[in-house]
mmCIF file of C-alpha atoms and ligand atoms in Angstrom:
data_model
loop_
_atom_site.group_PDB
_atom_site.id
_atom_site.type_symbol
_atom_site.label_atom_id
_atom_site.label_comp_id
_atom_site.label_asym_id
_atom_site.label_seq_id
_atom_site.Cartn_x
_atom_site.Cartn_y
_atom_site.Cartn_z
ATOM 1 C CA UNK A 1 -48.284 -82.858 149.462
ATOM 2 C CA UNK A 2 -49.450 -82.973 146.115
ATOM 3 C CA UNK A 3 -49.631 -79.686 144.087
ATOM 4 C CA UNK A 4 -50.300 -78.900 140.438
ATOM 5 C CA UNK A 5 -46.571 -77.744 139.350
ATOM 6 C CA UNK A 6 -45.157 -76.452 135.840
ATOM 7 C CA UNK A 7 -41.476 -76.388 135.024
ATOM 8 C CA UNK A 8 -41.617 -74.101 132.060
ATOM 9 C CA UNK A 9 -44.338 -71.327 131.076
ATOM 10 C CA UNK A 10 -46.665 -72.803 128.230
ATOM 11 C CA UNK A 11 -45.636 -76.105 128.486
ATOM 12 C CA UNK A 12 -48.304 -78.732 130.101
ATOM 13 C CA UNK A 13 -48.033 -78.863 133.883
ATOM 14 C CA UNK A 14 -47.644 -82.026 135.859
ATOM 15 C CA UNK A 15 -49.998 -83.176 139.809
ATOM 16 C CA UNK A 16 -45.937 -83.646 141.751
ATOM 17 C CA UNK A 17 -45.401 -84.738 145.161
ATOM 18 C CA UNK A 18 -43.679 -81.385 146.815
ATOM 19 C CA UNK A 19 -42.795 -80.441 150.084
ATOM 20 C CA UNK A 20 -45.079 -79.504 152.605
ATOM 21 C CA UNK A 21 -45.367 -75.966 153.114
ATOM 22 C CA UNK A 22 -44.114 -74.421 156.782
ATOM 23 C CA UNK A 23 -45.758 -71.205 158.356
ATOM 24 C CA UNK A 24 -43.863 -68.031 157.946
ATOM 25 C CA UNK A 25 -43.637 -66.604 161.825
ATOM 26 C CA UNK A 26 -46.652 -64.515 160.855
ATOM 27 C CA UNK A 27 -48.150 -66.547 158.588
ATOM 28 C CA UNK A 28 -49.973 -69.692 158.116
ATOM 29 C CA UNK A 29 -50.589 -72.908 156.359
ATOM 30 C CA UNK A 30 -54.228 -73.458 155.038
ATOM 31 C CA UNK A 31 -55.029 -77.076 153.807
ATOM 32 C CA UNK A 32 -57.229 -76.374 150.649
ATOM 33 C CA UNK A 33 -60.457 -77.172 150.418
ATOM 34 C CA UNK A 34 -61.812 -75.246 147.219
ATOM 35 C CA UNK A 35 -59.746 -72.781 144.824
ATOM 36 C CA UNK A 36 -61.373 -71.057 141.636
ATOM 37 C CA UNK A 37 -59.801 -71.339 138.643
ATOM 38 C CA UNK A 38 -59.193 -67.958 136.820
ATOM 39 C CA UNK A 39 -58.120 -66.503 133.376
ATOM 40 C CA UNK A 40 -55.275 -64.975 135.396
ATOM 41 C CA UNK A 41 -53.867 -68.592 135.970
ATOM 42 C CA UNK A 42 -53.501 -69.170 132.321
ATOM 43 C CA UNK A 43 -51.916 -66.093 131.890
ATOM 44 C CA UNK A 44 -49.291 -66.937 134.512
ATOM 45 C CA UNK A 45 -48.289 -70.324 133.182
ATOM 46 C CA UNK A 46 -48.217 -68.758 129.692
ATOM 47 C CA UNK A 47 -45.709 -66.502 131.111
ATOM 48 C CA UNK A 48 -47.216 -63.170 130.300
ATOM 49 C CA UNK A 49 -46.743 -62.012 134.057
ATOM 50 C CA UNK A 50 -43.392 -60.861 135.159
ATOM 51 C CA UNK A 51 -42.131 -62.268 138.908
ATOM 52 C CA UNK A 52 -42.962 -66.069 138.502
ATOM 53 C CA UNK A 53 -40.373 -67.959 139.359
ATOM 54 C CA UNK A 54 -40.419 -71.507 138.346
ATOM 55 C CA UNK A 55 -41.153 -74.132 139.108
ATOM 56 C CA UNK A 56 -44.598 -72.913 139.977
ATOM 57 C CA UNK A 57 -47.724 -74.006 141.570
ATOM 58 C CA UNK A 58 -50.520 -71.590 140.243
ATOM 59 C CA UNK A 59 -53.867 -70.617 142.182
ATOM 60 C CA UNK A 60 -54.884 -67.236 144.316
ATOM 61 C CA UNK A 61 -59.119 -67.654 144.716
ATOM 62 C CA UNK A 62 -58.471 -70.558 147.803
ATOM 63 C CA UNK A 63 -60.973 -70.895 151.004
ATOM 64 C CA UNK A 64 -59.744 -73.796 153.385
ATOM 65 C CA UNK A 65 -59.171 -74.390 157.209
ATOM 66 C CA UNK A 66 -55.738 -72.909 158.636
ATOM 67 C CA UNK A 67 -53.420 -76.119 159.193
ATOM 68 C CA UNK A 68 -50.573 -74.523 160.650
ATOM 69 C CA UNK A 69 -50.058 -71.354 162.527
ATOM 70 C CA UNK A 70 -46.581 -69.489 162.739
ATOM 71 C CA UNK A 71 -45.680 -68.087 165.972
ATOM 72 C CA UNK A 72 -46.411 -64.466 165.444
ATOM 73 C CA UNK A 73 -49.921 -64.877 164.407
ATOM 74 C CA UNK A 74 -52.171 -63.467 167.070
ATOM 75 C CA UNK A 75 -56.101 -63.576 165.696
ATOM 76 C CA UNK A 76 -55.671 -67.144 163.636
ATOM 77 C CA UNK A 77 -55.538 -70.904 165.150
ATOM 78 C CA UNK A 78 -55.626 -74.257 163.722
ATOM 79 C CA UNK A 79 -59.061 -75.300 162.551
ATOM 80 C CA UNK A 80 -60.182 -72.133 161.765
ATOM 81 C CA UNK A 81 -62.554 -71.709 158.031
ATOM 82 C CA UNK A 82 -60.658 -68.561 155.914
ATOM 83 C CA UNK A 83 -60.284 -67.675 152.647
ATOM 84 C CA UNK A 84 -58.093 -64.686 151.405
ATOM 85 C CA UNK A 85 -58.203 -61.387 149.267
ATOM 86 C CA UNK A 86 -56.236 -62.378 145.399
ATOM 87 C CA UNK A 87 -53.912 -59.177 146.683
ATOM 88 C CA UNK A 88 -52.185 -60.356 150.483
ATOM 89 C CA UNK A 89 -50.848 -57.335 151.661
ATOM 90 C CA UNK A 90 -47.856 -56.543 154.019
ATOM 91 C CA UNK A 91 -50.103 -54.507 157.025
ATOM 92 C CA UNK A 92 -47.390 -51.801 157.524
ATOM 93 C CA UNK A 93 -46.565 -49.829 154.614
ATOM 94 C CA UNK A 94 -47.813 -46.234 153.806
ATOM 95 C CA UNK A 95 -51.228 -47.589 152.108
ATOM 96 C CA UNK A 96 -51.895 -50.282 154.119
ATOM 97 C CA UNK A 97 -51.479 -47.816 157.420
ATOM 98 C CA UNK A 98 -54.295 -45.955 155.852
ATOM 99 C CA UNK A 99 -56.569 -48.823 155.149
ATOM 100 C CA UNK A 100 -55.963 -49.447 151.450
ATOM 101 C CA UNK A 101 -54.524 -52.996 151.643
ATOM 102 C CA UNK A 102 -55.667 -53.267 148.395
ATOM 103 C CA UNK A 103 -53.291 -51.268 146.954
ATOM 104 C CA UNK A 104 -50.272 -52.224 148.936
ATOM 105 C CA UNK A 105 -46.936 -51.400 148.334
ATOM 106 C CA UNK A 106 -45.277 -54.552 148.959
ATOM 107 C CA UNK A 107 -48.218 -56.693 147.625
ATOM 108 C CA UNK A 108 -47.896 -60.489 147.492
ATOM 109 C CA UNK A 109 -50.466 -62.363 145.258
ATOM 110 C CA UNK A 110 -50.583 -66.756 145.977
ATOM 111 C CA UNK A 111 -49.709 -68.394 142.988
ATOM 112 C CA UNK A 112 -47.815 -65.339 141.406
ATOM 113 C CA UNK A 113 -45.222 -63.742 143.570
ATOM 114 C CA UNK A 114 -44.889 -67.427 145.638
ATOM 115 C CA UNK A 115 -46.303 -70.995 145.368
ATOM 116 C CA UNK A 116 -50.607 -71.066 145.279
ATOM 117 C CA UNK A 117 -53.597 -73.012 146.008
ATOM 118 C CA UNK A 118 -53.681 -76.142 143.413
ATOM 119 C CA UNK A 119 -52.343 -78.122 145.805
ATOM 120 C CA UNK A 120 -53.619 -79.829 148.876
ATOM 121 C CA UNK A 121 -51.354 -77.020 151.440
ATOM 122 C CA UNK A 122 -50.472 -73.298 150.787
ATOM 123 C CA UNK A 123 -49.277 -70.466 153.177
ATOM 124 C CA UNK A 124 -50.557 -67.750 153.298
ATOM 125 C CA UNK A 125 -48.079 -64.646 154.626
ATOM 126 C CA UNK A 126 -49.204 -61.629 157.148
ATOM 127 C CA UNK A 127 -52.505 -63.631 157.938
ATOM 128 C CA UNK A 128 -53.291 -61.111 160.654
ATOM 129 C CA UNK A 129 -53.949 -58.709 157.687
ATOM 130 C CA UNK A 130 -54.999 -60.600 155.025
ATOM 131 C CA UNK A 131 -56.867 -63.672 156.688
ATOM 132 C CA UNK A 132 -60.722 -63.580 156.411
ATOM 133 C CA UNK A 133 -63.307 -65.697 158.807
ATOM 134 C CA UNK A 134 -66.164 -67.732 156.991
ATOM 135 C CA UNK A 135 -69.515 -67.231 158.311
ATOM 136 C CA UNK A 136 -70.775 -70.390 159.922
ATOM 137 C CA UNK A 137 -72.954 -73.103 156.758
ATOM 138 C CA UNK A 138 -70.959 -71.128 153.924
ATOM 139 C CA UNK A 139 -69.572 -73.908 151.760
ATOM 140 C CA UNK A 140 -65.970 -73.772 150.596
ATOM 141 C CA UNK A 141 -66.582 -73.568 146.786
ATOM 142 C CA UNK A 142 -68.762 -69.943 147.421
ATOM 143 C CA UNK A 143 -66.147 -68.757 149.569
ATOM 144 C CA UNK A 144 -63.276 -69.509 146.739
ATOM 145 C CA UNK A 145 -65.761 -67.853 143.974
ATOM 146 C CA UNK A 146 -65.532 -64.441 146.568
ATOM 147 C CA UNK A 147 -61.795 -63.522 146.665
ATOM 148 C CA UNK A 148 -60.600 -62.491 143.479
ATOM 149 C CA UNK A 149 -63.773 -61.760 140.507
ATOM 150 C CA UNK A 150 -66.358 -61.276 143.075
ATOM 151 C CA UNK A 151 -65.018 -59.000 145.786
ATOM 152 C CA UNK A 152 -63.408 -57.028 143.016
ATOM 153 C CA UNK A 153 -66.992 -57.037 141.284
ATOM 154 C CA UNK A 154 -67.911 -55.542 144.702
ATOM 155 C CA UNK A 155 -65.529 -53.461 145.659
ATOM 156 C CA UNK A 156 -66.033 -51.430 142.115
ATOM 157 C CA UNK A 157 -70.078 -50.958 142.098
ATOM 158 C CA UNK A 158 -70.193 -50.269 145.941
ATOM 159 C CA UNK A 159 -66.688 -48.986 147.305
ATOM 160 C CA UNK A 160 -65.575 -47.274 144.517
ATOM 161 C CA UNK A 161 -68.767 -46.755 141.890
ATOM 162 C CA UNK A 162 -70.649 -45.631 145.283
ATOM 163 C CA UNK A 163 -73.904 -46.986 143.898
ATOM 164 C CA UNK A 164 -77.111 -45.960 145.202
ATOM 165 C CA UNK A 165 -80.931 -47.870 144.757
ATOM 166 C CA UNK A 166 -82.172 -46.673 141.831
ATOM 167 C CA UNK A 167 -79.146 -45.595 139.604
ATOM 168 C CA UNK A 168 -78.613 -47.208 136.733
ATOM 169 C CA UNK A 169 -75.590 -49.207 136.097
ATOM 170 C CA UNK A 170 -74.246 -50.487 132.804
ATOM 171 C CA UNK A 171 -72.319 -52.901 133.374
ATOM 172 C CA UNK A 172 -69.456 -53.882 129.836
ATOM 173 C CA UNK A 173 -68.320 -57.498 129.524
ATOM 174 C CA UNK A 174 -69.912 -60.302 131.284
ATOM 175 C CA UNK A 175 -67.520 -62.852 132.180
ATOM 176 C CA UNK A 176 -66.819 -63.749 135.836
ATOM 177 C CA UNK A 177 -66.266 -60.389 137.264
ATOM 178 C CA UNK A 178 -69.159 -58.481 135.262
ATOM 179 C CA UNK A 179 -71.831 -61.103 136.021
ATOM 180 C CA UNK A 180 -70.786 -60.780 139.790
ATOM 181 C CA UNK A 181 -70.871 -56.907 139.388
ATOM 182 C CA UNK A 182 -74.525 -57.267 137.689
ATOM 183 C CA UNK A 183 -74.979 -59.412 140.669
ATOM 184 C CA UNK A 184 -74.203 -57.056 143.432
ATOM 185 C CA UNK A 185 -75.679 -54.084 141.504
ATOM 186 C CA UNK A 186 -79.277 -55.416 141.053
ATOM 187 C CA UNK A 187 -79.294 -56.014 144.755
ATOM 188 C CA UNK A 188 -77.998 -52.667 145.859
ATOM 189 C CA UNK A 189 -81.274 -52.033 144.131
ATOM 190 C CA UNK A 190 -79.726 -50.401 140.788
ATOM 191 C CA UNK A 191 -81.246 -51.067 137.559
ATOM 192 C CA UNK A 192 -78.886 -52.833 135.555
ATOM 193 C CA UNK A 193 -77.997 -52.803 131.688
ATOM 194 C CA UNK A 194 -75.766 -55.557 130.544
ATOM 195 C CA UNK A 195 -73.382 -55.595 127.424
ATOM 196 C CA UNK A 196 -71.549 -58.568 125.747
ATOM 197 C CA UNK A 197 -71.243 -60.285 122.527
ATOM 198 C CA UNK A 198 -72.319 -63.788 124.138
ATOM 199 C CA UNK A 199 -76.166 -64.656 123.607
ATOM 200 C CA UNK A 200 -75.017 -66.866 126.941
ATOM 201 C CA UNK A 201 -73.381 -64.473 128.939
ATOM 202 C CA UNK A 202 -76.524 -61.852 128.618
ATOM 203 C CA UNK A 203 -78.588 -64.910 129.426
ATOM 204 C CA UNK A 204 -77.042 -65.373 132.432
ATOM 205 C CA UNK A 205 -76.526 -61.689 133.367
ATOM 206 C CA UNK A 206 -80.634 -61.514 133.083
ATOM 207 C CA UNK A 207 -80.890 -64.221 135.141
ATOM 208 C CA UNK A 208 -78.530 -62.507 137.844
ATOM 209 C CA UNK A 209 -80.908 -59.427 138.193
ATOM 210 C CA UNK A 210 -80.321 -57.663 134.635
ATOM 211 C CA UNK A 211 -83.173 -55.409 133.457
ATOM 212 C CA UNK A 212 -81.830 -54.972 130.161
ATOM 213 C CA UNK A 213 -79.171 -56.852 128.300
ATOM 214 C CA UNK A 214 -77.664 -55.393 125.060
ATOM 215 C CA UNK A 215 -75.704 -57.602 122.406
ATOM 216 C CA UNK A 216 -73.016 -55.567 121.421
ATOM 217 C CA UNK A 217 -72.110 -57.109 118.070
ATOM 218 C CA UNK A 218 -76.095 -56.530 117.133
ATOM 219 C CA UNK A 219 -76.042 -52.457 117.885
ATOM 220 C CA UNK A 220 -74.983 -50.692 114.329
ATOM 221 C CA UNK A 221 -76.160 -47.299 116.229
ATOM 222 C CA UNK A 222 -73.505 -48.243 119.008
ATOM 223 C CA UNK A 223 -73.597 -49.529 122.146
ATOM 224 C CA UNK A 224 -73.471 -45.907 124.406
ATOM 225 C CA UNK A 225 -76.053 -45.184 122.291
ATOM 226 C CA UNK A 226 -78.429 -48.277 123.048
ATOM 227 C CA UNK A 227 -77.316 -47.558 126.807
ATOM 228 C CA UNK A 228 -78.515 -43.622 126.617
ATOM 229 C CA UNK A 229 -81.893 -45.056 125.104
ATOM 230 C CA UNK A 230 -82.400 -48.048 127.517
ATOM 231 C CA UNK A 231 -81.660 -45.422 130.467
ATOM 232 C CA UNK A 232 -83.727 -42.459 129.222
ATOM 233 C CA UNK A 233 -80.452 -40.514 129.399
ATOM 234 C CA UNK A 234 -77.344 -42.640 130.449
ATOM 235 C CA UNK A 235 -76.197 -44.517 132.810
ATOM 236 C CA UNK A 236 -75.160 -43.328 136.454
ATOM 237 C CA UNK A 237 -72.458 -45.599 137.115
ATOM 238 C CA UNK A 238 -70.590 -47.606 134.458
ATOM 239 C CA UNK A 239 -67.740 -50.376 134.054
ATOM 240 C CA UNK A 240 -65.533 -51.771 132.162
ATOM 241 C CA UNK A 241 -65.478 -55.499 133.566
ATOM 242 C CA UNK A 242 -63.509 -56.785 130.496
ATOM 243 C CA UNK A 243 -60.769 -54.720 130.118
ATOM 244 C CA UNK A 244 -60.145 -53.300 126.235
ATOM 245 C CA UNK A 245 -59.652 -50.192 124.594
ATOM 246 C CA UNK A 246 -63.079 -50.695 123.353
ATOM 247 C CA UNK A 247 -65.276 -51.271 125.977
ATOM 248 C CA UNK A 248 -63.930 -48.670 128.388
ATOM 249 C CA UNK A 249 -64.505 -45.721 125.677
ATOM 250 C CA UNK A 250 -68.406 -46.988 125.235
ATOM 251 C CA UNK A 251 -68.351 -47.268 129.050
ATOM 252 C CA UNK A 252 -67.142 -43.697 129.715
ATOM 253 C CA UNK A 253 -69.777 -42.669 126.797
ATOM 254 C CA UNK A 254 -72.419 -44.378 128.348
ATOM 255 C CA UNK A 255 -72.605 -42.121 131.131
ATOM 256 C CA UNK A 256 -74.925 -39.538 131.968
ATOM 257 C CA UNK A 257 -73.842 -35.868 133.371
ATOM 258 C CA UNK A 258 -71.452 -36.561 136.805
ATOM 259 C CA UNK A 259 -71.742 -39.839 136.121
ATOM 260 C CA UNK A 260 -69.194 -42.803 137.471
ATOM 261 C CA UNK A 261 -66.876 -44.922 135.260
ATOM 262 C CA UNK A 262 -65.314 -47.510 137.446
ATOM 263 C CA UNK A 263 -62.141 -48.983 135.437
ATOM 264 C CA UNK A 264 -62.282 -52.986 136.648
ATOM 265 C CA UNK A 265 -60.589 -54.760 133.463
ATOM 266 C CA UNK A 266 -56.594 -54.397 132.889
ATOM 267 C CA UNK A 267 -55.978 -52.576 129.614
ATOM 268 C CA UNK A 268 -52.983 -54.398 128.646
ATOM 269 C CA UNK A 269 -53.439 -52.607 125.069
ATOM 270 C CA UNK A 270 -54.310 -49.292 126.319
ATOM 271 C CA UNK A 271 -57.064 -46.904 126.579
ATOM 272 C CA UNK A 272 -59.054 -43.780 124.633
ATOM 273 C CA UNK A 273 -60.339 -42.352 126.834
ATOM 274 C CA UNK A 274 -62.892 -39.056 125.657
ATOM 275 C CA UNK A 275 -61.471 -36.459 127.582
ATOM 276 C CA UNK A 276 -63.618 -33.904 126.086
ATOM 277 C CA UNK A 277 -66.527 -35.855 127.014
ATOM 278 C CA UNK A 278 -64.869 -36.131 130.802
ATOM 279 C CA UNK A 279 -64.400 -32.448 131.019
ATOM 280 C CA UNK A 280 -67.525 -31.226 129.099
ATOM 281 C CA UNK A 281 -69.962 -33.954 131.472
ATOM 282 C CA UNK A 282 -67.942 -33.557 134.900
ATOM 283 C CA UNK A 283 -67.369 -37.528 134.585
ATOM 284 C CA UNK A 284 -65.395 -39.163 137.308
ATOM 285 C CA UNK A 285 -63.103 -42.039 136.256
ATOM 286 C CA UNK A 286 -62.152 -44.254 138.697
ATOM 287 C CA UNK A 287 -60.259 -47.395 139.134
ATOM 288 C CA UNK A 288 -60.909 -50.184 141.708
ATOM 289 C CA UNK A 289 -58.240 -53.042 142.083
ATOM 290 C CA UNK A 290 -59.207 -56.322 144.390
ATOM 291 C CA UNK A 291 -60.654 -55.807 147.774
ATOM 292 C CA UNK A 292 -58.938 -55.510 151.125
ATOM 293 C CA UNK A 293 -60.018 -58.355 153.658
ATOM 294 C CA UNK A 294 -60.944 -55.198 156.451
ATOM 295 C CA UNK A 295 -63.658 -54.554 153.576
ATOM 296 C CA UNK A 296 -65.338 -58.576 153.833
ATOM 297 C CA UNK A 297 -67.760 -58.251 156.387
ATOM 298 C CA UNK A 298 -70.653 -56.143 153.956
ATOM 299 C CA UNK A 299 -69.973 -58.383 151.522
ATOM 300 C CA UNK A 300 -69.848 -61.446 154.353
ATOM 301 C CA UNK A 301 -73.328 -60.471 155.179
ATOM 302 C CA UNK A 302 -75.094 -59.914 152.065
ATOM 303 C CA UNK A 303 -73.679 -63.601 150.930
ATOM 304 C CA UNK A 304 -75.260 -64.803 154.410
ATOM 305 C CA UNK A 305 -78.485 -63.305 153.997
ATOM 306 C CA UNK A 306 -78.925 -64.671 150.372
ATOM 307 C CA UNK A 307 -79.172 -61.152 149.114
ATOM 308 C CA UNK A 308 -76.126 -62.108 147.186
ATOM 309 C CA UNK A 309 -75.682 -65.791 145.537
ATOM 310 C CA UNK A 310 -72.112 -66.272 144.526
ATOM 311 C CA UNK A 311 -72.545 -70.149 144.791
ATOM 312 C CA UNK A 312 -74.545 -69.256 141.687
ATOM 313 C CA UNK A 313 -71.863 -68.526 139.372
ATOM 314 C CA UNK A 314 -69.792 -71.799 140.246
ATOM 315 C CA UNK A 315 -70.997 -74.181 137.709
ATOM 316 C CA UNK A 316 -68.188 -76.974 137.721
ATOM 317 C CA UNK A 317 -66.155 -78.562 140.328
ATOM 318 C CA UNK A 318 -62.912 -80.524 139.465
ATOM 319 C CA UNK A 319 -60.394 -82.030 141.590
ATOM 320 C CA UNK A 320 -56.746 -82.032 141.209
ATOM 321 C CA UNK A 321 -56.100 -84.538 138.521
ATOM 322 C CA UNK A 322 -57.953 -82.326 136.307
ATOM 323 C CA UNK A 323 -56.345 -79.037 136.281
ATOM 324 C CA UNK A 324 -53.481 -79.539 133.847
ATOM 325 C CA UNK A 325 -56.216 -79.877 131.081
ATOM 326 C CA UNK A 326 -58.559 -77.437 132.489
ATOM 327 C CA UNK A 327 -55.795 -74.364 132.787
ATOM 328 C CA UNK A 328 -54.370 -75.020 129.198
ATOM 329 C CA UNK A 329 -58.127 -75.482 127.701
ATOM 330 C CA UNK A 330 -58.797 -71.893 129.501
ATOM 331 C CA UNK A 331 -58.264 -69.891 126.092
ATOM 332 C CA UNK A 332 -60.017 -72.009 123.986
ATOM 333 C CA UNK A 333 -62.677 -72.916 125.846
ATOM 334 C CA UNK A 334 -64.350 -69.776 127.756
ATOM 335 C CA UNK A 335 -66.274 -71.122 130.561
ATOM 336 C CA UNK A 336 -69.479 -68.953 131.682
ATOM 337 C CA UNK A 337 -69.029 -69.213 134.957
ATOM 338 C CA UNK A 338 -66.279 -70.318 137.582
ATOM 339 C CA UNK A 339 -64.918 -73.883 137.898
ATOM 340 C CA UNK A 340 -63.846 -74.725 141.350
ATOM 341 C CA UNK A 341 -61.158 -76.957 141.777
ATOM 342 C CA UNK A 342 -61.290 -79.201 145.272
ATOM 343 C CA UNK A 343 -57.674 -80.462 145.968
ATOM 344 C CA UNK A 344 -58.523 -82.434 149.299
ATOM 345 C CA UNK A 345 -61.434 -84.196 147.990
ATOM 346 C CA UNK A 346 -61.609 -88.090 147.905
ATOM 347 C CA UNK A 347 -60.750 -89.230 144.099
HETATM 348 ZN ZN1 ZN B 1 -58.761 -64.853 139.756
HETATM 349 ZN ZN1 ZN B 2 -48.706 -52.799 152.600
#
């Protein structure tokens, strides 16, 4: 098959015919038919994750039909339309017995801890646990925006940030997985208040169902501030989408009394978090990491319904030849929006 392969982290990677993949006994093969491209790839062929062994084929947001079916598997066959939590889990450790496959002790992600999905075949392991069914018309590229930025985007404003019609959310970076959590917030029928820095990003974020959308770098009272004020009194739920010291303290401030911060960026540089303000306000502060594939179906349905429009934020679709350029152009080149890549398409 052909796969997207790099032989050394940071250094351009090459489209390589590779073996074919074979089906684990409870696994399968899926034959790729749309995989997102995500800041997390760049960050695993710069090296900055520990556990990639190279050579490497990158790629975890995949949707596809199953190819190959090891002889273990007992809910899958051949032919079948699935896509795939970011986080696979194993389906018989301590937290997966109690339902939390997202936060699995013996985690596997595709294209980190084993070969992904920029290539034309990947398997995927445990697919009794981690496989999920696509309903019936939805097209591969929405499916591959769902499994990493959007279900996480989900799993934080209605799993974990419990939201409820008429809260208000603020919701703190708008990249992939804020806009999808603006998304999913408006139509849980919470009134959302955006914050970024990008005139285009809060453009976007009103066009996803924000009511109000504050520029961050244009606030010299301070953006918990312009949150209390747009809220008359703070926010119910807040998050941090992006993931710096920064915009997780203004999150945590922008709450009201008992309200919700739900922790969604990595804080690779660390936190402040106001503990006084915590304590003093009864705040919660929560984290929320990927979504298990048991968790789909609400999601499944809202997508189905049109009450949610992932298909919205894909706004480029590449095939194979491209993705050398496109992963090492990720860090200069911010894309609003998620590029699908489709490795099985005609050139
Ligand atoms: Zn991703
Ligand atoms: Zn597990």
């Amino acid at each position: 098959m052909r796969a997207v392969v790099f032989q050394e982290f940071g250094k351009r990677p090459e489209i390589r015919e590779v073996p074919d993949p074979v089906p684990a006994p409870d696994g399968v093969v899926v034959k790729v038919e749309a995989t997102g491209l995500c800041r997390s790839d760049w960050h695993g062929w710069m090296g900055h994750d520990s556990g990639i062994a190279l050579p490497h084929v990158p790629g975890h947001e995949l949707s596809g039909v199953i190819a190959a079916v090891g002889a273990g598997v007992t809910g899958w066959s051949a032919g079948d339309r699935v896509t795939v939590p970011f986080i696979c889990a194993c389906g018989r450790c301590a937290a997966c017995s109690r339902g939390a496959q997202q936060v699995c002790e013996r985690q596997e992600q595709p294209g980190f801890t084993h070969w992904g999905s920029f290539a034309e075949y990947v398997p995927v392991h445990h697919a009794d646990t981690n496989l999920v069914a696509l309903p019936d018309g939805m097209p591969y590229a929405t499916a591959a925006s769902l499994g990493c930025r959007f279900a996480t985007a989900f799993r934080a404003v209605a799993g974990q940030g419990r939201v409820r019609p008429g809260e208000w959310v603020a919701v703190h970076g708008c990249g992939g997985v804020g806009l999808s959590a603006v998304m999913i917030a408006a139509a849980a029928g919470a009134r959302v208040v955006a914050v970024d820095v990008s005139p285009g990003a809060l453009e976007l974020a009103r066009t996803f169902g924000a009511e109000v959308a504050l520029d961050a770098s244009a606030l010299p009272g301070g953006v918990p501030e312009a949150v209390h004020e747009a809220t008359g009194g703070g926010a119910h739920l807040s998050l941090d989408a992006l993931g710096a010291a920064v915009t997780c303290e203004n999150s945590i401030r922008s709450l009201r009394s008992q309200g919700r911060h739900v922790q969604v960026g990595l804080l690779p540089s660390g936190a402040h978090v106001p503990m006084d303000r915590v304590v003093a306000l009864e705040l919660e502060i929560l984290g929320s990491h990927g979504m298990a594939a048991h968790d789909y179906p609400a999601m499944m349905a809202m997508v189905a319904s049109g009450a949610l429009r992932p298909e919205l934020l894909v706004t480029a679709e590449i095939t194979l030849d491209a993705v050398p350029d496109a992963l090492m152009a990720l860090d200069t080149a911010p894309a609003t929006g998620v590029t699908v890549i489709t490795p099985n398409a005609a050139p």
